[in-house]
Amino acid sequence: KQWYQRRVRAETDENNAAAHRARILGEHISSYMQTLLDDDEDAYKRQFATYKKEGIMPDMIEGMYTKAHAAIRADPSPAAKKEKPEGYKPKSYRRPRMSIQQRKGRVAQQKAAFLALH
């Protein structure tokens, strides 16, 4: 299946450098922003609130991505991670394991609550 997809992609000329460049530099984002700005101001405010707060307009997207790529090329090393404070323990959403008596008691409570409703 993959070889077929690659062949179809090669035949349809999806490996177009200009199309890749446009996608990388966010032209699809800027065109969508412009469409929303023209058609639906409320949706634009909802979806691009952070951009609006930062003062980024649709025509500034390409420059923003170009600057970001230049900064990455200048210093490709990742930013240093923040040190975790002393005694830091991440949240655990896992329910603690119950004993057999606790499980049977819980089932009895749920059964009683169900029967009280019906």
mmCIF file of N, CA and C in Angstrom:
data_model
loop_
_atom_site.group_PDB
_atom_site.id
_atom_site.type_symbol
_atom_site.label_atom_id
_atom_site.label_comp_id
_atom_site.label_asym_id
_atom_site.label_seq_id
_atom_site.Cartn_x
_atom_site.Cartn_y
_atom_site.Cartn_z
ATOM 1 N N LYS A 1 0.827 -1.188 0.000
ATOM 2 C CA LYS A 1 0.000 0.000 0.000
ATOM 3 C C LYS A 1 0.875 1.258 0.000
ATOM 4 N N GLN A 2 1.951 1.239 0.774
ATOM 5 C CA GLN A 2 2.807 2.426 0.844
ATOM 6 C C GLN A 2 3.459 2.738 -0.491
ATOM 7 N N TRP A 3 3.894 1.699 -1.190
ATOM 8 C CA TRP A 3 4.541 1.947 -2.479
ATOM 9 C C TRP A 3 3.567 2.574 -3.451
ATOM 10 N N TYR A 4 2.287 2.160 -3.369
ATOM 11 C CA TYR A 4 1.278 2.727 -4.237
ATOM 12 C C TYR A 4 1.046 4.201 -3.908
ATOM 13 N N GLN A 5 0.982 4.517 -2.604
ATOM 14 C CA GLN A 5 0.788 5.910 -2.201
ATOM 15 C C GLN A 5 1.957 6.773 -2.653
ATOM 16 N N ARG A 6 3.169 6.242 -2.538
ATOM 17 C CA ARG A 6 4.343 7.004 -2.990
ATOM 18 C C ARG A 6 4.297 7.225 -4.489
ATOM 19 N N ARG A 7 3.872 6.185 -5.242
ATOM 20 C CA ARG A 7 3.803 6.307 -6.686
ATOM 21 C C ARG A 7 2.751 7.322 -7.090
ATOM 22 N N VAL A 8 1.588 7.274 -6.442
ATOM 23 C CA VAL A 8 0.517 8.217 -6.758
ATOM 24 C C VAL A 8 0.959 9.635 -6.419
ATOM 25 N N ARG A 9 1.626 9.787 -5.260
ATOM 26 C CA ARG A 9 2.104 11.104 -4.851
ATOM 27 C C ARG A 9 3.121 11.636 -5.857
ATOM 28 N N ALA A 10 4.000 10.766 -6.357
ATOM 29 C CA ALA A 10 4.993 11.192 -7.338
ATOM 30 C C ALA A 10 4.323 11.562 -8.654
ATOM 31 N N GLU A 11 3.287 10.808 -9.039
ATOM 32 C CA GLU A 11 2.592 11.092 -10.289
ATOM 33 C C GLU A 11 1.774 12.374 -10.225
ATOM 34 N N THR A 12 1.212 12.679 -9.055
ATOM 35 C CA THR A 12 0.395 13.884 -8.930
ATOM 36 C C THR A 12 1.234 15.111 -8.611
ATOM 37 N N ASP A 13 2.536 14.938 -8.550
ATOM 38 C CA ASP A 13 3.474 16.037 -8.337
ATOM 39 C C ASP A 13 3.240 16.732 -6.992
ATOM 40 N N GLU A 14 2.977 15.920 -5.931
ATOM 41 C CA GLU A 14 2.828 16.497 -4.599
ATOM 42 C C GLU A 14 4.184 16.847 -3.995
ATOM 43 N N ASN A 15 5.253 16.370 -4.611
ATOM 44 C CA ASN A 15 6.588 16.672 -4.108
ATOM 45 C C ASN A 15 7.077 17.995 -4.682
ATOM 46 N N ASN A 16 6.218 18.937 -4.771
ATOM 47 C CA ASN A 16 6.509 20.243 -5.330
ATOM 48 C C ASN A 16 7.191 21.102 -4.260
ATOM 49 N N ALA A 17 8.361 21.630 -4.551
ATOM 50 C CA ALA A 17 9.131 22.401 -3.573
ATOM 51 C C ALA A 17 8.391 23.668 -3.150
ATOM 52 N N ALA A 18 7.727 24.315 -4.083
ATOM 53 C CA ALA A 18 7.003 25.545 -3.743
ATOM 54 C C ALA A 18 5.844 25.254 -2.789
ATOM 55 N N ALA A 19 5.179 24.127 -3.006
ATOM 56 C CA ALA A 19 4.064 23.766 -2.125
ATOM 57 C C ALA A 19 4.573 23.447 -0.722
ATOM 58 N N HIS A 20 5.711 22.744 -0.652
ATOM 59 C CA HIS A 20 6.291 22.443 0.658
ATOM 60 C C HIS A 20 6.723 23.718 1.370
ATOM 61 N N ARG A 21 7.347 24.618 0.641
ATOM 62 C CA ARG A 21 7.799 25.889 1.228
ATOM 63 C C ARG A 21 6.611 26.679 1.759
ATOM 64 N N ALA A 22 5.528 26.714 0.987
ATOM 65 C CA ALA A 22 4.330 27.438 1.413
ATOM 66 C C ALA A 22 3.767 26.836 2.692
ATOM 67 N N ARG A 23 3.770 25.523 2.765
ATOM 68 C CA ARG A 23 3.238 24.848 3.947
ATOM 69 C C ARG A 23 4.127 25.100 5.165
ATOM 70 N N ILE A 24 5.439 25.017 4.972
ATOM 71 C CA ILE A 24 6.383 25.217 6.072
ATOM 72 C C ILE A 24 6.303 26.645 6.609
ATOM 73 N N LEU A 25 6.150 27.603 5.723
ATOM 74 C CA LEU A 25 6.120 29.003 6.148
ATOM 75 C C LEU A 25 4.719 29.481 6.533
ATOM 76 N N GLY A 26 3.766 28.572 6.603
ATOM 77 C CA GLY A 26 2.462 28.894 7.164
ATOM 78 C C GLY A 26 1.529 29.682 6.281
ATOM 79 N N GLU A 27 1.652 29.566 4.969
ATOM 80 C CA GLU A 27 0.738 30.303 4.093
ATOM 81 C C GLU A 27 -0.699 29.811 4.248
ATOM 82 N N HIS A 28 -0.870 28.514 4.566
ATOM 83 C CA HIS A 28 -2.222 27.996 4.773
ATOM 84 C C HIS A 28 -2.847 28.620 6.015
ATOM 85 N N ILE A 29 -2.039 28.920 7.020
ATOM 86 C CA ILE A 29 -2.544 29.565 8.234
ATOM 87 C C ILE A 29 -2.941 30.998 7.939
ATOM 88 N N SER A 30 -2.066 31.706 7.216
ATOM 89 C CA SER A 30 -2.381 33.107 6.933
ATOM 90 C C SER A 30 -3.603 33.239 6.029
ATOM 91 N N SER A 31 -3.776 32.325 5.074
ATOM 92 C CA SER A 31 -4.965 32.413 4.222
ATOM 93 C C SER A 31 -6.229 32.099 5.022
ATOM 94 N N TYR A 32 -6.141 31.144 5.953
ATOM 95 C CA TYR A 32 -7.285 30.839 6.805
ATOM 96 C C TYR A 32 -7.601 32.011 7.725
ATOM 97 N N MET A 33 -6.561 32.633 8.267
ATOM 98 C CA MET A 33 -6.772 33.824 9.111
ATOM 99 C C MET A 33 -7.478 34.918 8.320
ATOM 100 N N GLN A 34 -7.022 35.139 7.097
ATOM 101 C CA GLN A 34 -7.607 36.189 6.265
ATOM 102 C C GLN A 34 -9.058 35.875 5.931
ATOM 103 N N THR A 35 -9.348 34.602 5.659
ATOM 104 C CA THR A 35 -10.720 34.200 5.363
ATOM 105 C C THR A 35 -11.625 34.456 6.560
ATOM 106 N N LEU A 36 -11.172 34.053 7.742
ATOM 107 C CA LEU A 36 -11.971 34.285 8.945
ATOM 108 C C LEU A 36 -12.124 35.771 9.234
ATOM 109 N N LEU A 37 -11.056 36.518 9.021
ATOM 110 C CA LEU A 37 -11.097 37.956 9.271
ATOM 111 C C LEU A 37 -12.133 38.627 8.371
ATOM 112 N N ASP A 38 -12.210 38.173 7.122
ATOM 113 C CA ASP A 38 -13.178 38.750 6.179
ATOM 114 C C ASP A 38 -14.604 38.270 6.436
ATOM 115 N N ASP A 39 -14.758 36.970 6.758
ATOM 116 C CA ASP A 39 -16.087 36.383 6.837
ATOM 117 C C ASP A 39 -16.703 36.405 8.226
ATOM 118 N N ASP A 40 -15.943 35.962 9.239
ATOM 119 C CA ASP A 40 -16.523 35.754 10.569
ATOM 120 C C ASP A 40 -15.582 36.289 11.642
ATOM 121 N N GLU A 41 -15.809 37.512 12.061
ATOM 122 C CA GLU A 41 -14.936 38.184 13.033
ATOM 123 C C GLU A 41 -14.925 37.458 14.387
ATOM 124 N N ASP A 42 -16.079 36.925 14.802
ATOM 125 C CA ASP A 42 -16.142 36.232 16.094
ATOM 126 C C ASP A 42 -15.294 34.967 16.091
ATOM 127 N N ALA A 43 -15.376 34.198 15.018
ATOM 128 C CA ALA A 43 -14.568 32.980 14.922
ATOM 129 C C ALA A 43 -13.081 33.330 14.883
ATOM 130 N N TYR A 44 -12.740 34.416 14.199
ATOM 131 C CA TYR A 44 -11.341 34.859 14.150
ATOM 132 C C TYR A 44 -10.846 35.206 15.548
ATOM 133 N N LYS A 45 -11.657 35.933 16.306
ATOM 134 C CA LYS A 45 -11.267 36.302 17.669
ATOM 135 C C LYS A 45 -11.105 35.075 18.554
ATOM 136 N N ARG A 46 -11.970 34.089 18.369
ATOM 137 C CA ARG A 46 -11.894 32.863 19.171
ATOM 138 C C ARG A 46 -10.648 32.052 18.838
ATOM 139 N N GLN A 47 -10.410 31.821 17.558
ATOM 140 C CA GLN A 47 -9.346 30.917 17.154
ATOM 141 C C GLN A 47 -7.967 31.554 17.169
ATOM 142 N N PHE A 48 -7.881 32.846 16.964
ATOM 143 C CA PHE A 48 -6.578 33.496 16.891
ATOM 144 C C PHE A 48 -6.440 34.585 17.946
ATOM 145 N N ALA A 49 -6.974 34.337 19.146
ATOM 146 C CA ALA A 49 -6.922 35.322 20.221
ATOM 147 C C ALA A 49 -5.478 35.617 20.630
ATOM 148 N N THR A 50 -4.656 34.575 20.714
ATOM 149 C CA THR A 50 -3.259 34.771 21.117
ATOM 150 C C THR A 50 -2.503 35.556 20.051
ATOM 151 N N TYR A 51 -2.752 35.252 18.790
ATOM 152 C CA TYR A 51 -2.103 35.986 17.707
ATOM 153 C C TYR A 51 -2.509 37.458 17.765
ATOM 154 N N LYS A 52 -3.808 37.689 17.997
ATOM 155 C CA LYS A 52 -4.309 39.060 18.054
ATOM 156 C C LYS A 52 -3.687 39.806 19.237
ATOM 157 N N LYS A 53 -3.564 39.109 20.375
ATOM 158 C CA LYS A 53 -2.966 39.719 21.565
ATOM 159 C C LYS A 53 -1.499 40.085 21.313
ATOM 160 N N GLU A 54 -0.805 39.242 20.549
ATOM 161 C CA GLU A 54 0.599 39.498 20.226
ATOM 162 C C GLU A 54 0.752 40.495 19.076
ATOM 163 N N GLY A 55 -0.354 40.854 18.431
ATOM 164 C CA GLY A 55 -0.306 41.815 17.330
ATOM 165 C C GLY A 55 0.095 41.200 16.004
ATOM 166 N N ILE A 56 -0.108 39.902 15.848
ATOM 167 C CA ILE A 56 0.270 39.208 14.619
ATOM 168 C C ILE A 56 -0.925 39.197 13.673
ATOM 169 N N MET A 57 -0.703 39.725 12.491
ATOM 170 C CA MET A 57 -1.729 39.762 11.461
ATOM 171 C C MET A 57 -1.414 38.714 10.396
ATOM 172 N N PRO A 58 -2.374 38.374 9.518
ATOM 173 C CA PRO A 58 -2.141 37.321 8.523
ATOM 174 C C PRO A 58 -0.923 37.539 7.624
ATOM 175 N N ASP A 59 -0.619 38.778 7.290
ATOM 176 C CA ASP A 59 0.525 39.028 6.411
ATOM 177 C C ASP A 59 1.874 38.932 7.134
ATOM 178 N N MET A 60 1.851 38.755 8.456
ATOM 179 C CA MET A 60 3.092 38.672 9.234
ATOM 180 C C MET A 60 3.511 37.228 9.528
ATOM 181 N N ILE A 61 2.685 36.247 9.183
ATOM 182 C CA ILE A 61 2.943 34.847 9.530
ATOM 183 C C ILE A 61 4.228 34.341 8.881
ATOM 184 N N GLU A 62 4.401 34.593 7.601
ATOM 185 C CA GLU A 62 5.592 34.086 6.903
ATOM 186 C C GLU A 62 6.865 34.641 7.515
ATOM 187 N N GLY A 63 6.876 35.917 7.841
ATOM 188 C CA GLY A 63 8.050 36.512 8.475
ATOM 189 C C GLY A 63 8.319 35.910 9.845
ATOM 190 N N MET A 64 7.259 35.618 10.581
ATOM 191 C CA MET A 64 7.399 35.014 11.900
ATOM 192 C C MET A 64 8.068 33.641 11.795
ATOM 193 N N TYR A 65 7.600 32.822 10.840
ATOM 194 C CA TYR A 65 8.198 31.503 10.662
ATOM 195 C C TYR A 65 9.630 31.608 10.135
ATOM 196 N N THR A 66 9.895 32.561 9.254
ATOM 197 C CA THR A 66 11.248 32.747 8.728
ATOM 198 C C THR A 66 12.212 33.102 9.849
ATOM 199 N N LYS A 67 11.787 33.997 10.749
ATOM 200 C CA LYS A 67 12.635 34.360 11.896
ATOM 201 C C LYS A 67 12.875 33.171 12.812
ATOM 202 N N ALA A 68 11.830 32.382 13.032
ATOM 203 C CA ALA A 68 11.967 31.204 13.899
ATOM 204 C C ALA A 68 12.954 30.202 13.300
ATOM 205 N N HIS A 69 12.861 29.965 11.986
ATOM 206 C CA HIS A 69 13.784 29.035 11.340
ATOM 207 C C HIS A 69 15.217 29.560 11.379
ATOM 208 N N ALA A 70 15.380 30.864 11.203
ATOM 209 C CA ALA A 70 16.727 31.451 11.269
ATOM 210 C C ALA A 70 17.314 31.314 12.674
ATOM 211 N N ALA A 71 16.492 31.518 13.686
ATOM 212 C CA ALA A 71 16.964 31.377 15.061
ATOM 213 C C ALA A 71 17.351 29.935 15.363
ATOM 214 N N ILE A 72 16.601 28.991 14.839
ATOM 215 C CA ILE A 72 16.931 27.579 15.052
ATOM 216 C C ILE A 72 18.235 27.227 14.350
ATOM 217 N N ARG A 73 18.426 27.743 13.138
ATOM 218 C CA ARG A 73 19.680 27.464 12.424
ATOM 219 C C ARG A 73 20.871 28.101 13.121
ATOM 220 N N ALA A 74 20.664 29.269 13.721
ATOM 221 C CA ALA A 74 21.759 29.948 14.419
ATOM 222 C C ALA A 74 22.179 29.176 15.666
ATOM 223 N N ASP A 75 21.222 28.654 16.417
ATOM 224 C CA ASP A 75 21.523 27.891 17.631
ATOM 225 C C ASP A 75 20.541 26.729 17.735
ATOM 226 N N PRO A 76 20.901 25.565 17.167
ATOM 227 C CA PRO A 76 19.963 24.447 17.158
ATOM 228 C C PRO A 76 19.860 23.688 18.475
ATOM 229 N N SER A 77 20.675 24.041 19.466
ATOM 230 C CA SER A 77 20.610 23.308 20.737
ATOM 231 C C SER A 77 19.290 23.614 21.446
ATOM 232 N N PRO A 78 18.698 22.609 22.079
ATOM 233 C CA PRO A 78 17.418 22.842 22.766
ATOM 234 C C PRO A 78 17.599 23.721 23.997
ATOM 235 N N ALA A 79 16.536 24.385 24.379
ATOM 236 C CA ALA A 79 16.583 25.249 25.561
ATOM 237 C C ALA A 79 16.774 24.380 26.802
ATOM 238 N N ALA A 80 17.439 24.933 27.795
ATOM 239 C CA ALA A 80 17.679 24.193 29.032
ATOM 240 C C ALA A 80 16.355 23.953 29.750
ATOM 241 N N LYS A 81 16.222 22.771 30.312
ATOM 242 C CA LYS A 81 15.002 22.456 31.051
ATOM 243 C C LYS A 81 15.049 23.112 32.415
ATOM 244 N N LYS A 82 13.878 23.490 32.897
ATOM 245 C CA LYS A 82 13.793 24.103 34.218
ATOM 246 C C LYS A 82 14.009 23.033 35.280
ATOM 247 N N GLU A 83 14.674 23.438 36.335
ATOM 248 C CA GLU A 83 14.873 22.519 37.453
ATOM 249 C C GLU A 83 13.564 22.369 38.214
ATOM 250 N N LYS A 84 13.256 21.154 38.599
ATOM 251 C CA LYS A 84 12.031 20.923 39.366
ATOM 252 C C LYS A 84 12.287 21.299 40.823
ATOM 253 N N PRO A 85 11.315 21.917 41.482
ATOM 254 C CA PRO A 85 11.513 22.322 42.878
ATOM 255 C C PRO A 85 11.704 21.109 43.794
ATOM 256 N N GLU A 86 12.282 21.356 44.938
ATOM 257 C CA GLU A 86 12.531 20.305 45.920
ATOM 258 C C GLU A 86 11.213 19.669 46.353
ATOM 259 N N GLY A 87 11.169 18.368 46.382
ATOM 260 C CA GLY A 87 9.961 17.669 46.811
ATOM 261 C C GLY A 87 8.872 17.620 45.762
ATOM 262 N N TYR A 88 9.213 17.882 44.511
ATOM 263 C CA TYR A 88 8.219 17.867 43.427
ATOM 264 C C TYR A 88 7.746 16.436 43.189
ATOM 265 N N LYS A 89 6.435 16.276 43.116
ATOM 266 C CA LYS A 89 5.859 14.980 42.803
ATOM 267 C C LYS A 89 4.773 15.210 41.764
ATOM 268 N N PRO A 90 4.889 14.582 40.578
ATOM 269 C CA PRO A 90 3.868 14.799 39.550
ATOM 270 C C PRO A 90 2.517 14.242 39.978
ATOM 271 N N LYS A 91 1.459 14.820 39.424
ATOM 272 C CA LYS A 91 0.110 14.360 39.745
ATOM 273 C C LYS A 91 -0.075 12.936 39.247
ATOM 274 N N SER A 92 -0.779 12.172 40.031
ATOM 275 C CA SER A 92 -1.103 10.810 39.629
ATOM 276 C C SER A 92 -2.615 10.690 39.593
ATOM 277 N N TYR A 93 -3.142 10.380 38.434
ATOM 278 C CA TYR A 93 -4.583 10.272 38.274
ATOM 279 C C TYR A 93 -5.047 8.831 38.437
ATOM 280 N N ARG A 94 -4.125 7.963 38.740
ATOM 281 C CA ARG A 94 -4.457 6.552 38.879
ATOM 282 C C ARG A 94 -5.147 6.298 40.201
ATOM 283 N N ARG A 95 -6.197 5.547 40.162
ATOM 284 C CA ARG A 95 -6.929 5.203 41.377
ATOM 285 C C ARG A 95 -6.123 4.158 42.146
ATOM 286 N N PRO A 96 -5.986 4.322 43.461
ATOM 287 C CA PRO A 96 -5.233 3.321 44.218
ATOM 288 C C PRO A 96 -5.931 1.960 44.186
ATOM 289 N N ARG A 97 -5.152 0.932 44.266
ATOM 290 C CA ARG A 97 -5.688 -0.421 44.192
ATOM 291 C C ARG A 97 -6.532 -0.730 45.427
ATOM 292 N N MET A 98 -7.691 -1.355 45.205
ATOM 293 C CA MET A 98 -8.590 -1.691 46.314
ATOM 294 C C MET A 98 -8.464 -3.181 46.646
ATOM 295 N N SER A 99 -8.697 -3.504 47.908
ATOM 296 C CA SER A 99 -8.706 -4.905 48.320
ATOM 297 C C SER A 99 -10.020 -5.536 47.886
ATOM 298 N N ILE A 100 -10.122 -6.834 48.011
ATOM 299 C CA ILE A 100 -11.345 -7.532 47.597
ATOM 300 C C ILE A 100 -12.539 -7.098 48.441
ATOM 301 N N GLN A 101 -12.313 -6.848 49.737
ATOM 302 C CA GLN A 101 -13.417 -6.407 50.593
ATOM 303 C C GLN A 101 -13.897 -5.019 50.172
ATOM 304 N N GLN A 102 -12.956 -4.140 49.825
ATOM 305 C CA GLN A 102 -13.332 -2.794 49.389
ATOM 306 C C GLN A 102 -14.118 -2.853 48.083
ATOM 307 N N ARG A 103 -13.686 -3.717 47.162
ATOM 308 C CA ARG A 103 -14.399 -3.837 45.881
ATOM 309 C C ARG A 103 -15.810 -4.372 46.093
ATOM 310 N N LYS A 104 -15.940 -5.386 46.926
ATOM 311 C CA LYS A 104 -17.265 -5.948 47.186
ATOM 312 C C LYS A 104 -18.172 -4.935 47.879
ATOM 313 N N GLY A 105 -17.609 -4.144 48.793
ATOM 314 C CA GLY A 105 -18.379 -3.098 49.454
ATOM 315 C C GLY A 105 -18.827 -2.030 48.478
ATOM 316 N N ARG A 106 -17.944 -1.665 47.550
ATOM 317 C CA ARG A 106 -18.265 -0.651 46.542
ATOM 318 C C ARG A 106 -19.372 -1.151 45.619
ATOM 319 N N VAL A 107 -19.284 -2.413 45.220
ATOM 320 C CA VAL A 107 -20.323 -2.993 44.362
ATOM 321 C C VAL A 107 -21.653 -3.022 45.106
ATOM 322 N N ALA A 108 -21.619 -3.371 46.384
ATOM 323 C CA ALA A 108 -22.863 -3.402 47.167
ATOM 324 C C ALA A 108 -23.476 -2.007 47.263
ATOM 325 N N GLN A 109 -22.648 -0.975 47.446
ATOM 326 C CA GLN A 109 -23.147 0.408 47.503
ATOM 327 C C GLN A 109 -23.770 0.809 46.172
ATOM 328 N N GLN A 110 -23.100 0.500 45.078
ATOM 329 C CA GLN A 110 -23.625 0.859 43.765
ATOM 330 C C GLN A 110 -24.927 0.115 43.478
ATOM 331 N N LYS A 111 -24.983 -1.144 43.882
ATOM 332 C CA LYS A 111 -26.187 -1.936 43.676
ATOM 333 C C LYS A 111 -27.349 -1.366 44.480
ATOM 334 N N ALA A 112 -27.077 -0.983 45.739
ATOM 335 C CA ALA A 112 -28.122 -0.406 46.580
ATOM 336 C C ALA A 112 -28.603 0.928 46.007
ATOM 337 N N ALA A 113 -27.684 1.747 45.495
ATOM 338 C CA ALA A 113 -28.064 3.031 44.927
ATOM 339 C C ALA A 113 -28.902 2.823 43.666
ATOM 340 N N PHE A 114 -28.540 1.853 42.867
ATOM 341 C CA PHE A 114 -29.299 1.560 41.635
ATOM 342 C C PHE A 114 -30.701 1.075 41.965
ATOM 343 N N LEU A 115 -30.776 0.169 42.942
ATOM 344 C CA LEU A 115 -32.093 -0.366 43.313
ATOM 345 C C LEU A 115 -32.964 0.687 43.978
ATOM 346 N N ALA A 116 -32.371 1.654 44.643
ATOM 347 C CA ALA A 116 -33.144 2.728 45.268
ATOM 348 C C ALA A 116 -33.759 3.626 44.203
ATOM 349 N N LEU A 117 -33.100 3.785 43.073
ATOM 350 C CA LEU A 117 -33.627 4.611 41.979
ATOM 351 C C LEU A 117 -34.717 3.899 41.196
ATOM 352 N N HIS A 118 -34.654 2.579 41.136
ATOM 353 C CA HIS A 118 -35.607 1.830 40.291
ATOM 354 C C HIS A 118 -36.548 1.027 41.084
#
